[in-house]
Amino acid sequence: MAEPDIDLRAQVVVVGAGPAGLAAAHAAAAAGLDVLLLDAAPQAGGQIWRARQGAAAAPVADALVRLAAAGARVLAGLRVTMVLPRRVLLVDGPQGARRIHWERLVLATGARERLLPLPGWTLPGVFGAGGLQALVKGGWPIRGKRVLVAGTGPLLLAAAATLRAEGAQLVGLAEEAGHASLARFAGTLARHPRKALQALRLGAALRGAPVLRGWRLEAIEGAACVERAVLVGEGGHRRALACDAVAAGWGLVPQTELAQALGCALVQRFGAAAIAVDAAQRSSVTGVFAAGECTGIAGVQAARLQGAIAGNAAATELGAAGVDASGLRTRLAREHAFAAAVAATFPMPRDWAARLRDDTLVCRCEDVPWSALRGQPDLRAAKLATRCGMGHCQGRLCHDTLAAVMHWSLLPQRAPLTPMPLATLLAALDDPPDTPTNEELPT
Amino acid sequence: MTTASCTVTVDGRALDVRPGTLVAAAVELAAPGRGARVSPGGTRRQPLCGMGVCGECRVTVDGRPHRLGCQVTCMPGMEIRTDG
């Protein structure tokens, strides 16, 4: 018999406590349903509302108070590791395994940074842009360090502003998008006053920082750690910048692993594969909803709107009265128009293979160089021959890159979704309470 | 906001950190630039993604191996071990 508390049940289970998940949990709880909200991180908030040294961001503190008042449970530090039959998720956390039983499931699994392989990217001192921002909020020492922020997308501005506010010396902010496409984007911004205001605020926070438009990161150099970064301009000219750290990212990609394990269909949206949803945020699988960045990179406002729509729709399916969501959908359409412009302005760079050298490690987990991968016929063969994607990250970093660079199709999602202790796996098999006993089985 | 500190050990060495500090940050504060993980090819690594994806911050926490340093907050008395 399993430990009594290994099984947790809720009418609506929400995976991911970022803006979308918090909104979904609140909408469902406000409709009178029993709600359980899970997150892998030690605190709720997701990536954008990340706590700074334990102090929750204001919107998260507010949301948690409202959730508690509505009777929702919030569990942090739990990672979903497997999809079990009969609407059960296996999760792993500091206290071991739990089986989460759901009637309606809302996926709010968010996005991760697109981190691309480059010569020198395994040197200590190379981080994702949002990655370093997150680490610094968790106490990573950055004061006085010379930092280059590089790549593409609006996140670079936010990361640079945080790093500067924490005392880093910005030696450059290199945005790959060129002057022409940035000028077009400025036209779009003018039609979205709220976004324009955000851009102005970030611009003020970055006043005086050397911004390099149309410059791409080509390589990072140093003996034992980062010493300099090599940038290439729109005209092909090069420059090296001395620095102690490089914070680089090329936009965001939806996290769809759990959705794929559940069998949800994906669709190409705003430049990346995302969970396909209808106007009520229903996925292609009955009972499973999705909201926020995992359904397409569209920002925090879209995530909150989608979360509210999804939580409300999930509650309605379980018989709650619900609210009219048409106003939310109108606002969402406007956010999506802006997301399309962002995706067009800051795409994944083309011809990434040109930046790879023979000895560039494409798979960081297993140290697999580009030379071992580029002659392979497909991703499965590459994985079998080189162990590429068989390490801790399970291909989350290298498989997307290889799929884009080599035009390979991605492999189907396999369990477990993340590495877990054997004891957690055994918990999945350990006498689930709803297993029919011998007497109940047909003879 | 509290100013109380929190003492952990990193590879046996005591370290005071601010409450709310990530284990990954404590490892960096204990030995700047050294990193937590040694790759199969023998090179030292520091965290890359900062959000529980890349696994470069893996450490042993209170005897439990392969914990993600960027997803675990320091608690008083916590014992953190790196790859060496």
mmCIF file with all atom_site columns, C-alpha atoms in Angstrom, chain A residues 123-312:
data_model
loop_
_atom_site.group_PDB
_atom_site.id
_atom_site.type_symbol
_atom_site.label_atom_id
_atom_site.label_alt_id
_atom_site.label_comp_id
_atom_site.label_asym_id
_atom_site.label_entity_id
_atom_site.label_seq_id
_atom_site.pdbx_PDB_ins_code
_atom_site.Cartn_x
_atom_site.Cartn_y
_atom_site.Cartn_z
_atom_site.occupancy
_atom_site.B_iso_or_equiv
_atom_site.pdbx_formal_charge
_atom_site.auth_seq_id
_atom_site.auth_comp_id
_atom_site.auth_asym_id
_atom_site.auth_atom_id
_atom_site.pdbx_PDB_model_num
ATOM 1   C CA . LEU A 1 123 ? 33.058  28.519 -21.052 1.00 0.00 ? 123 LEU A CA 1
ATOM 2   C CA . PRO A 1 124 ? 32.216  29.551 -17.482 1.00 0.00 ? 124 PRO A CA 1
ATOM 3   C CA . GLY A 1 125 ? 30.714  33.042 -17.755 1.00 0.00 ? 125 GLY A CA 1
ATOM 4   C CA . VAL A 1 126 ? 28.351  32.334 -20.653 1.00 0.00 ? 126 VAL A CA 1
ATOM 5   C CA . PHE A 1 127 ? 24.674  32.446 -19.699 1.00 0.00 ? 127 PHE A CA 1
ATOM 6   C CA . GLY A 1 128 ? 21.273  32.802 -21.252 1.00 0.00 ? 128 GLY A CA 1
ATOM 7   C CA . ALA A 1 129 ? 20.188  36.463 -21.109 1.00 0.00 ? 129 ALA A CA 1
ATOM 8   C CA . GLY A 1 130 ? 17.063  35.659 -19.127 1.00 0.00 ? 130 GLY A CA 1
ATOM 9   C CA . GLY A 1 131 ? 19.142  32.956 -17.455 1.00 0.00 ? 131 GLY A CA 1
ATOM 10  C CA . LEU A 1 132 ? 21.635  35.387 -15.961 1.00 0.00 ? 132 LEU A CA 1
ATOM 11  C CA . GLN A 1 133 ? 18.798  37.735 -15.036 1.00 0.00 ? 133 GLN A CA 1
ATOM 12  C CA . ALA A 1 134 ? 17.174  34.864 -13.100 1.00 0.00 ? 134 ALA A CA 1
ATOM 13  C CA . LEU A 1 135 ? 20.423  33.834 -11.399 1.00 0.00 ? 135 LEU A CA 1
ATOM 14  C CA . VAL A 1 136 ? 21.175  37.413 -10.359 1.00 0.00 ? 136 VAL A CA 1
ATOM 15  C CA . LYS A 1 137 ? 17.706  37.688 -8.793  1.00 0.00 ? 137 LYS A CA 1
ATOM 16  C CA . GLY A 1 138 ? 18.713  34.571 -6.837  1.00 0.00 ? 138 GLY A CA 1
ATOM 17  C CA . GLY A 1 139 ? 21.891  36.154 -5.494  1.00 0.00 ? 139 GLY A CA 1
ATOM 18  C CA . TRP A 1 140 ? 24.431  35.371 -8.257  1.00 0.00 ? 140 TRP A CA 1
ATOM 19  C CA . PRO A 1 141 ? 27.199  37.998 -7.859  1.00 0.00 ? 141 PRO A CA 1
ATOM 20  C CA . ILE A 1 142 ? 27.309  40.370 -10.853 1.00 0.00 ? 142 ILE A CA 1
ATOM 21  C CA . ARG A 1 143 ? 28.319  43.736 -9.345  1.00 0.00 ? 143 ARG A CA 1
ATOM 22  C CA . GLY A 1 144 ? 31.269  45.269 -11.178 1.00 0.00 ? 144 GLY A CA 1
ATOM 23  C CA . LYS A 1 145 ? 31.389  42.524 -13.847 1.00 0.00 ? 145 LYS A CA 1
ATOM 24  C CA . ARG A 1 146 ? 31.705  43.553 -17.504 1.00 0.00 ? 146 ARG A CA 1
ATOM 25  C CA . VAL A 1 147 ? 28.723  41.949 -19.268 1.00 0.00 ? 147 VAL A CA 1
ATOM 26  C CA . LEU A 1 148 ? 27.820  41.705 -22.957 1.00 0.00 ? 148 LEU A CA 1
ATOM 27  C CA . VAL A 1 149 ? 24.124  41.088 -23.644 1.00 0.00 ? 149 VAL A CA 1
ATOM 28  C CA . ALA A 1 150 ? 23.606  39.614 -27.122 1.00 0.00 ? 150 ALA A CA 1
ATOM 29  C CA . GLY A 1 151 ? 21.152  37.774 -29.355 1.00 0.00 ? 151 GLY A CA 1
ATOM 30  C CA . THR A 1 152 ? 17.720  38.943 -30.371 1.00 0.00 ? 152 THR A CA 1
ATOM 31  C CA . GLY A 1 153 ? 14.369  39.951 -28.908 1.00 0.00 ? 153 GLY A CA 1
ATOM 32  C CA . PRO A 1 154 ? 12.820  42.271 -26.347 1.00 0.00 ? 154 PRO A CA 1
ATOM 33  C CA . LEU A 1 155 ? 13.944  40.069 -23.435 1.00 0.00 ? 155 LEU A CA 1
ATOM 34  C CA . LEU A 1 156 ? 17.509  41.321 -24.004 1.00 0.00 ? 156 LEU A CA 1
ATOM 35  C CA . LEU A 1 157 ? 16.445  44.825 -22.938 1.00 0.00 ? 157 LEU A CA 1
ATOM 36  C CA . ALA A 1 158 ? 14.776  43.577 -19.769 1.00 0.00 ? 158 ALA A CA 1
ATOM 37  C CA . ALA A 1 159 ? 17.756  41.372 -18.901 1.00 0.00 ? 159 ALA A CA 1
ATOM 38  C CA . ALA A 1 160 ? 20.216  44.208 -19.538 1.00 0.00 ? 160 ALA A CA 1
ATOM 39  C CA . ALA A 1 161 ? 18.174  46.591 -17.361 1.00 0.00 ? 161 ALA A CA 1
ATOM 40  C CA . THR A 1 162 ? 18.139  44.105 -14.442 1.00 0.00 ? 162 THR A CA 1
ATOM 41  C CA . LEU A 1 163 ? 21.862  43.393 -14.754 1.00 0.00 ? 163 LEU A CA 1
ATOM 42  C CA . ARG A 1 164 ? 22.679  47.087 -14.811 1.00 0.00 ? 164 ARG A CA 1
ATOM 43  C CA . ALA A 1 165 ? 20.426  47.781 -11.821 1.00 0.00 ? 165 ALA A CA 1
ATOM 44  C CA . GLU A 1 166 ? 22.326  45.060 -9.922  1.00 0.00 ? 166 GLU A CA 1
ATOM 45  C CA . GLY A 1 167 ? 25.646  46.777 -10.615 1.00 0.00 ? 167 GLY A CA 1
ATOM 46  C CA . ALA A 1 168 ? 26.911  45.050 -13.754 1.00 0.00 ? 168 ALA A CA 1
ATOM 47  C CA . GLN A 1 169 ? 28.870  47.124 -16.263 1.00 0.00 ? 169 GLN A CA 1
ATOM 48  C CA . LEU A 1 170 ? 27.153  46.727 -19.647 1.00 0.00 ? 170 LEU A CA 1
ATOM 49  C CA . VAL A 1 171 ? 29.887  46.669 -22.292 1.00 0.00 ? 171 VAL A CA 1
ATOM 50  C CA . GLY A 1 172 ? 27.304  46.228 -25.039 1.00 0.00 ? 172 GLY A CA 1
ATOM 51  C CA . LEU A 1 173 ? 23.790  45.232 -25.976 1.00 0.00 ? 173 LEU A CA 1
ATOM 52  C CA . ALA A 1 174 ? 24.052  43.539 -29.376 1.00 0.00 ? 174 ALA A CA 1
ATOM 53  C CA . GLU A 1 175 ? 20.697  43.002 -31.114 1.00 0.00 ? 175 GLU A CA 1
ATOM 54  C CA . GLU A 1 176 ? 20.807  40.921 -34.302 1.00 0.00 ? 176 GLU A CA 1
ATOM 55  C CA . ALA A 1 177 ? 17.772  42.625 -35.830 1.00 0.00 ? 177 ALA A CA 1
ATOM 56  C CA . GLY A 1 178 ? 19.018  45.330 -38.195 1.00 0.00 ? 178 GLY A CA 1
ATOM 57  C CA . HIS A 1 179 ? 18.117  49.012 -38.411 1.00 0.00 ? 179 HIS A CA 1
ATOM 58  C CA . ALA A 1 180 ? 15.459  48.511 -41.104 1.00 0.00 ? 180 ALA A CA 1
ATOM 59  C CA . SER A 1 181 ? 13.422  45.883 -39.281 1.00 0.00 ? 181 SER A CA 1
ATOM 60  C CA . LEU A 1 182 ? 13.762  47.720 -35.951 1.00 0.00 ? 182 LEU A CA 1
ATOM 61  C CA . ALA A 1 183 ? 12.422  50.872 -37.646 1.00 0.00 ? 183 ALA A CA 1
ATOM 62  C CA . ARG A 1 184 ? 9.405   48.898 -38.916 1.00 0.00 ? 184 ARG A CA 1
ATOM 63  C CA . PHE A 1 185 ? 8.885   47.533 -35.402 1.00 0.00 ? 185 PHE A CA 1
ATOM 64  C CA . ALA A 1 186 ? 8.903   51.065 -33.991 1.00 0.00 ? 186 ALA A CA 1
ATOM 65  C CA . GLY A 1 187 ? 5.893   51.754 -36.257 1.00 0.00 ? 187 GLY A CA 1
ATOM 66  C CA . THR A 1 188 ? 4.063   48.791 -34.661 1.00 0.00 ? 188 THR A CA 1
ATOM 67  C CA . LEU A 1 189 ? 4.959   50.007 -31.168 1.00 0.00 ? 189 LEU A CA 1
ATOM 68  C CA . ALA A 1 190 ? 3.313   53.332 -31.908 1.00 0.00 ? 190 ALA A CA 1
ATOM 69  C CA . ARG A 1 191 ? -0.019  51.494 -32.290 1.00 0.00 ? 191 ARG A CA 1
ATOM 70  C CA . HIS A 1 192 ? 0.386   49.774 -28.884 1.00 0.00 ? 192 HIS A CA 1
ATOM 71  C CA . PRO A 1 193 ? 0.787   52.581 -26.319 1.00 0.00 ? 193 PRO A CA 1
ATOM 72  C CA . ARG A 1 194 ? 1.184   50.243 -23.336 1.00 0.00 ? 194 ARG A CA 1
ATOM 73  C CA . LYS A 1 195 ? 4.060   48.378 -25.010 1.00 0.00 ? 195 LYS A CA 1
ATOM 74  C CA . ALA A 1 196 ? 5.583   51.652 -26.182 1.00 0.00 ? 196 ALA A CA 1
ATOM 75  C CA . LEU A 1 197 ? 5.578   52.881 -22.590 1.00 0.00 ? 197 LEU A CA 1
ATOM 76  C CA . GLN A 1 198 ? 7.369   49.699 -21.471 1.00 0.00 ? 198 GLN A CA 1
ATOM 77  C CA . ALA A 1 199 ? 9.943   50.173 -24.222 1.00 0.00 ? 199 ALA A CA 1
ATOM 78  C CA . LEU A 1 200 ? 10.482  53.780 -23.139 1.00 0.00 ? 200 LEU A CA 1
ATOM 79  C CA . ARG A 1 201 ? 10.973  52.708 -19.513 1.00 0.00 ? 201 ARG A CA 1
ATOM 80  C CA . LEU A 1 202 ? 13.546  50.098 -20.535 1.00 0.00 ? 202 LEU A CA 1
ATOM 81  C CA . GLY A 1 203 ? 15.212  52.641 -22.806 1.00 0.00 ? 203 GLY A CA 1
ATOM 82  C CA . ALA A 1 204 ? 15.532  55.031 -19.861 1.00 0.00 ? 204 ALA A CA 1
ATOM 83  C CA . ALA A 1 205 ? 16.968  52.261 -17.664 1.00 0.00 ? 205 ALA A CA 1
ATOM 84  C CA . LEU A 1 206 ? 19.553  51.571 -20.356 1.00 0.00 ? 206 LEU A CA 1
ATOM 85  C CA . ARG A 1 207 ? 20.459  55.213 -21.079 1.00 0.00 ? 207 ARG A CA 1
ATOM 86  C CA . GLY A 1 208 ? 24.096  55.511 -22.056 1.00 0.00 ? 208 GLY A CA 1
ATOM 87  C CA . ALA A 1 209 ? 24.619  51.771 -22.586 1.00 0.00 ? 209 ALA A CA 1
ATOM 88  C CA . PRO A 1 210 ? 26.323  50.951 -25.895 1.00 0.00 ? 210 PRO A CA 1
ATOM 89  C CA . VAL A 1 211 ? 23.540  49.482 -28.078 1.00 0.00 ? 211 VAL A CA 1
ATOM 90  C CA . LEU A 1 212 ? 24.715  47.680 -31.222 1.00 0.00 ? 212 LEU A CA 1
ATOM 91  C CA . ARG A 1 213 ? 21.865  47.199 -33.710 1.00 0.00 ? 213 ARG A CA 1
ATOM 92  C CA . GLY A 1 214 ? 22.369  44.598 -36.430 1.00 0.00 ? 214 GLY A CA 1
ATOM 93  C CA . TRP A 1 215 ? 25.353  42.945 -34.691 1.00 0.00 ? 215 TRP A CA 1
ATOM 94  C CA . ARG A 1 216 ? 25.446  39.193 -34.197 1.00 0.00 ? 216 ARG A CA 1
ATOM 95  C CA . LEU A 1 217 ? 27.441  37.152 -31.713 1.00 0.00 ? 217 LEU A CA 1
ATOM 96  C CA . GLU A 1 218 ? 29.888  34.911 -33.553 1.00 0.00 ? 218 GLU A CA 1
ATOM 97  C CA . ALA A 1 219 ? 32.154  33.421 -30.882 1.00 0.00 ? 219 ALA A CA 1
ATOM 98  C CA . ILE A 1 220 ? 33.163  33.680 -27.250 1.00 0.00 ? 220 ILE A CA 1
ATOM 99  C CA . GLU A 1 221 ? 36.834  33.375 -26.372 1.00 0.00 ? 221 GLU A CA 1
ATOM 100 C CA . GLY A 1 222 ? 38.911  32.797 -23.268 1.00 0.00 ? 222 GLY A CA 1
ATOM 101 C CA . ALA A 1 223 ? 41.306  30.292 -21.727 1.00 0.00 ? 223 ALA A CA 1
ATOM 102 C CA . ALA A 1 224 ? 39.456  29.040 -18.632 1.00 0.00 ? 224 ALA A CA 1
ATOM 103 C CA . CYS A 1 225 ? 36.549  31.513 -18.620 1.00 0.00 ? 225 CYS A CA 1
ATOM 104 C CA . VAL A 1 226 ? 35.069  34.285 -20.782 1.00 0.00 ? 226 VAL A CA 1
ATOM 105 C CA . GLU A 1 227 ? 37.627  36.953 -21.768 1.00 0.00 ? 227 GLU A CA 1
ATOM 106 C CA . ARG A 1 228 ? 36.101  38.449 -24.904 1.00 0.00 ? 228 ARG A CA 1
ATOM 107 C CA . ALA A 1 229 ? 33.247  38.091 -27.398 1.00 0.00 ? 229 ALA A CA 1
ATOM 108 C CA . VAL A 1 230 ? 33.464  38.447 -31.160 1.00 0.00 ? 230 VAL A CA 1
ATOM 109 C CA . LEU A 1 231 ? 30.612  40.305 -32.901 1.00 0.00 ? 231 LEU A CA 1
ATOM 110 C CA . VAL A 1 232 ? 29.898  40.663 -36.628 1.00 0.00 ? 232 VAL A CA 1
ATOM 111 C CA . GLY A 1 233 ? 28.035  43.679 -38.001 1.00 0.00 ? 233 GLY A CA 1
ATOM 112 C CA . GLU A 1 234 ? 25.511  43.954 -40.834 1.00 0.00 ? 234 GLU A CA 1
ATOM 113 C CA . GLY A 1 235 ? 28.253  44.804 -43.296 1.00 0.00 ? 235 GLY A CA 1
ATOM 114 C CA . GLY A 1 236 ? 30.378  41.791 -42.229 1.00 0.00 ? 236 GLY A CA 1
ATOM 115 C CA . HIS A 1 237 ? 32.885  43.763 -40.162 1.00 0.00 ? 237 HIS A CA 1
ATOM 116 C CA . ARG A 1 238 ? 34.018  42.283 -36.891 1.00 0.00 ? 238 ARG A CA 1
ATOM 117 C CA . ARG A 1 239 ? 34.829  43.563 -33.447 1.00 0.00 ? 239 ARG A CA 1
ATOM 118 C CA . ALA A 1 240 ? 35.961  41.951 -30.223 1.00 0.00 ? 240 ALA A CA 1
ATOM 119 C CA . LEU A 1 241 ? 34.648  43.205 -26.871 1.00 0.00 ? 241 LEU A CA 1
ATOM 120 C CA . ALA A 1 242 ? 36.489  42.400 -23.644 1.00 0.00 ? 242 ALA A CA 1
ATOM 121 C CA . CYS A 1 243 ? 34.058  41.119 -21.018 1.00 0.00 ? 243 CYS A CA 1
ATOM 122 C CA . ASP A 1 244 ? 33.706  38.846 -17.972 1.00 0.00 ? 244 ASP A CA 1
ATOM 123 C CA . ALA A 1 245 ? 30.320  37.425 -18.870 1.00 0.00 ? 245 ALA A CA 1
ATOM 124 C CA . VAL A 1 246 ? 28.107  36.983 -21.928 1.00 0.00 ? 246 VAL A CA 1
ATOM 125 C CA . ALA A 1 247 ? 24.320  36.875 -21.508 1.00 0.00 ? 247 ALA A CA 1
ATOM 126 C CA . ALA A 1 248 ? 22.867  35.652 -24.797 1.00 0.00 ? 248 ALA A CA 1
ATOM 127 C CA . GLY A 1 249 ? 19.449  34.517 -25.961 1.00 0.00 ? 249 GLY A CA 1
ATOM 128 C CA . TRP A 1 250 ? 17.581  34.277 -29.249 1.00 0.00 ? 250 TRP A CA 1
ATOM 129 C CA . GLY A 1 251 ? 13.986  34.658 -28.188 1.00 0.00 ? 251 GLY A CA 1
ATOM 130 C CA . LEU A 1 252 ? 11.782  32.168 -26.414 1.00 0.00 ? 252 LEU A CA 1
ATOM 131 C CA . VAL A 1 253 ? 10.414  28.742 -27.291 1.00 0.00 ? 253 VAL A CA 1
ATOM 132 C CA . PRO A 1 254 ? 7.190   27.281 -25.865 1.00 0.00 ? 254 PRO A CA 1
ATOM 133 C CA . GLN A 1 255 ? 7.680   24.386 -23.440 1.00 0.00 ? 255 GLN A CA 1
ATOM 134 C CA . THR A 1 256 ? 5.481   21.675 -24.902 1.00 0.00 ? 256 THR A CA 1
ATOM 135 C CA . GLU A 1 257 ? 7.019   18.458 -23.526 1.00 0.00 ? 257 GLU A CA 1
ATOM 136 C CA . LEU A 1 258 ? 4.194   17.693 -21.086 1.00 0.00 ? 258 LEU A CA 1
ATOM 137 C CA . ALA A 1 259 ? 1.579   18.568 -23.718 1.00 0.00 ? 259 ALA A CA 1
ATOM 138 C CA . GLN A 1 260 ? 3.240   16.196 -26.175 1.00 0.00 ? 260 GLN A CA 1
ATOM 139 C CA . ALA A 1 261 ? 3.357   13.433 -23.569 1.00 0.00 ? 261 ALA A CA 1
ATOM 140 C CA . LEU A 1 262 ? -0.400  13.929 -23.099 1.00 0.00 ? 262 LEU A CA 1
ATOM 141 C CA . GLY A 1 263 ? -0.903  13.683 -26.856 1.00 0.00 ? 263 GLY A CA 1
ATOM 142 C CA . CYS A 1 264 ? -1.834  17.346 -27.482 1.00 0.00 ? 264 CYS A CA 1
ATOM 143 C CA . ALA A 1 265 ? -1.407  18.545 -31.065 1.00 0.00 ? 265 ALA A CA 1
ATOM 144 C CA . LEU A 1 266 ? 1.149   21.288 -31.744 1.00 0.00 ? 266 LEU A CA 1
ATOM 145 C CA . VAL A 1 267 ? 0.960   24.132 -34.254 1.00 0.00 ? 267 VAL A CA 1
ATOM 146 C CA . GLN A 1 268 ? 3.540   26.587 -35.584 1.00 0.00 ? 268 GLN A CA 1
ATOM 147 C CA . ARG A 1 269 ? 2.719   29.922 -33.938 1.00 0.00 ? 269 ARG A CA 1
ATOM 148 C CA . PHE A 1 270 ? 4.702   33.177 -33.667 1.00 0.00 ? 270 PHE A CA 1
ATOM 149 C CA . GLY A 1 271 ? 7.819   31.485 -35.001 1.00 0.00 ? 271 GLY A CA 1
ATOM 150 C CA . ALA A 1 272 ? 7.895   28.281 -32.928 1.00 0.00 ? 272 ALA A CA 1
ATOM 151 C CA . ALA A 1 273 ? 6.002   25.037 -32.267 1.00 0.00 ? 273 ALA A CA 1
ATOM 152 C CA . ALA A 1 274 ? 3.298   25.663 -29.653 1.00 0.00 ? 274 ALA A CA 1
ATOM 153 C CA . ILE A 1 275 ? 0.332   23.802 -28.124 1.00 0.00 ? 275 ILE A CA 1
ATOM 154 C CA . ALA A 1 276 ? -2.672  24.147 -30.461 1.00 0.00 ? 276 ALA A CA 1
ATOM 155 C CA . VAL A 1 277 ? -5.721  25.605 -28.672 1.00 0.00 ? 277 VAL A CA 1
ATOM 156 C CA . ASP A 1 278 ? -9.216  26.784 -29.631 1.00 0.00 ? 278 ASP A CA 1
ATOM 157 C CA . ALA A 1 279 ? -10.932 30.023 -28.530 1.00 0.00 ? 279 ALA A CA 1
ATOM 158 C CA . ALA A 1 280 ? -11.676 28.496 -25.082 1.00 0.00 ? 280 ALA A CA 1
ATOM 159 C CA . GLN A 1 281 ? -7.999  27.440 -24.705 1.00 0.00 ? 281 GLN A CA 1
ATOM 160 C CA . ARG A 1 282 ? -8.932  23.762 -25.163 1.00 0.00 ? 282 ARG A CA 1
ATOM 161 C CA . SER A 1 283 ? -6.137  21.579 -26.534 1.00 0.00 ? 283 SER A CA 1
ATOM 162 C CA . SER A 1 284 ? -6.781  18.691 -28.925 1.00 0.00 ? 284 SER A CA 1
ATOM 163 C CA . VAL A 1 285 ? -7.032  16.308 -25.931 1.00 0.00 ? 285 VAL A CA 1
ATOM 164 C CA . THR A 1 286 ? -10.355 16.144 -24.039 1.00 0.00 ? 286 THR A CA 1
ATOM 165 C CA . GLY A 1 287 ? -10.126 17.762 -20.618 1.00 0.00 ? 287 GLY A CA 1
ATOM 166 C CA . VAL A 1 288 ? -6.720  19.360 -21.248 1.00 0.00 ? 288 VAL A CA 1
ATOM 167 C CA . PHE A 1 289 ? -6.465  23.151 -21.638 1.00 0.00 ? 289 PHE A CA 1
ATOM 168 C CA . ALA A 1 290 ? -3.386  25.276 -22.265 1.00 0.00 ? 290 ALA A CA 1
ATOM 169 C CA . ALA A 1 291 ? -2.641  28.948 -21.647 1.00 0.00 ? 291 ALA A CA 1
ATOM 170 C CA . GLY A 1 292 ? 0.228   31.405 -21.869 1.00 0.00 ? 292 GLY A CA 1
ATOM 171 C CA . GLU A 1 293 ? 3.595   31.137 -23.590 1.00 0.00 ? 293 GLU A CA 1
ATOM 172 C CA . CYS A 1 294 ? 3.299   27.361 -24.133 1.00 0.00 ? 294 CYS A CA 1
ATOM 173 C CA . THR A 1 295 ? 0.570   28.175 -26.698 1.00 0.00 ? 295 THR A CA 1
ATOM 174 C CA . GLY A 1 296 ? 2.754   30.725 -28.540 1.00 0.00 ? 296 GLY A CA 1
ATOM 175 C CA . ILE A 1 297 ? 5.110   33.472 -27.365 1.00 0.00 ? 297 ILE A CA 1
ATOM 176 C CA . ALA A 1 298 ? 2.842   36.487 -26.841 1.00 0.00 ? 298 ALA A CA 1
ATOM 177 C CA . GLY A 1 299 ? 3.876   38.061 -23.540 1.00 0.00 ? 299 GLY A CA 1
ATOM 178 C CA . VAL A 1 300 ? 2.563   38.472 -20.037 1.00 0.00 ? 300 VAL A CA 1
ATOM 179 C CA . GLN A 1 301 ? -0.729  40.241 -20.828 1.00 0.00 ? 301 GLN A CA 1
ATOM 180 C CA . ALA A 1 302 ? -1.745  37.540 -23.312 1.00 0.00 ? 302 ALA A CA 1
ATOM 181 C CA . ALA A 1 303 ? -0.778  34.888 -20.753 1.00 0.00 ? 303 ALA A CA 1
ATOM 182 C CA . ARG A 1 304 ? -3.003  36.431 -18.068 1.00 0.00 ? 304 ARG A CA 1
ATOM 183 C CA . LEU A 1 305 ? -5.936  36.701 -20.474 1.00 0.00 ? 305 LEU A CA 1
ATOM 184 C CA . GLN A 1 306 ? -5.515  33.138 -21.727 1.00 0.00 ? 306 GLN A CA 1
ATOM 185 C CA . GLY A 1 307 ? -5.168  31.841 -18.179 1.00 0.00 ? 307 GLY A CA 1
ATOM 186 C CA . ALA A 1 308 ? -8.430  33.502 -17.163 1.00 0.00 ? 308 ALA A CA 1
ATOM 187 C CA . ILE A 1 309 ? -10.181 32.119 -20.270 1.00 0.00 ? 309 ILE A CA 1
ATOM 188 C CA . ALA A 1 310 ? -8.795  28.592 -19.668 1.00 0.00 ? 310 ALA A CA 1
ATOM 189 C CA . GLY A 1 311 ? -9.651  28.474 -15.946 1.00 0.00 ? 311 GLY A CA 1
ATOM 190 C CA . ASN A 1 312 ? -13.148 29.728 -16.658 1.00 0.00 ? 312 ASN A CA 1
#
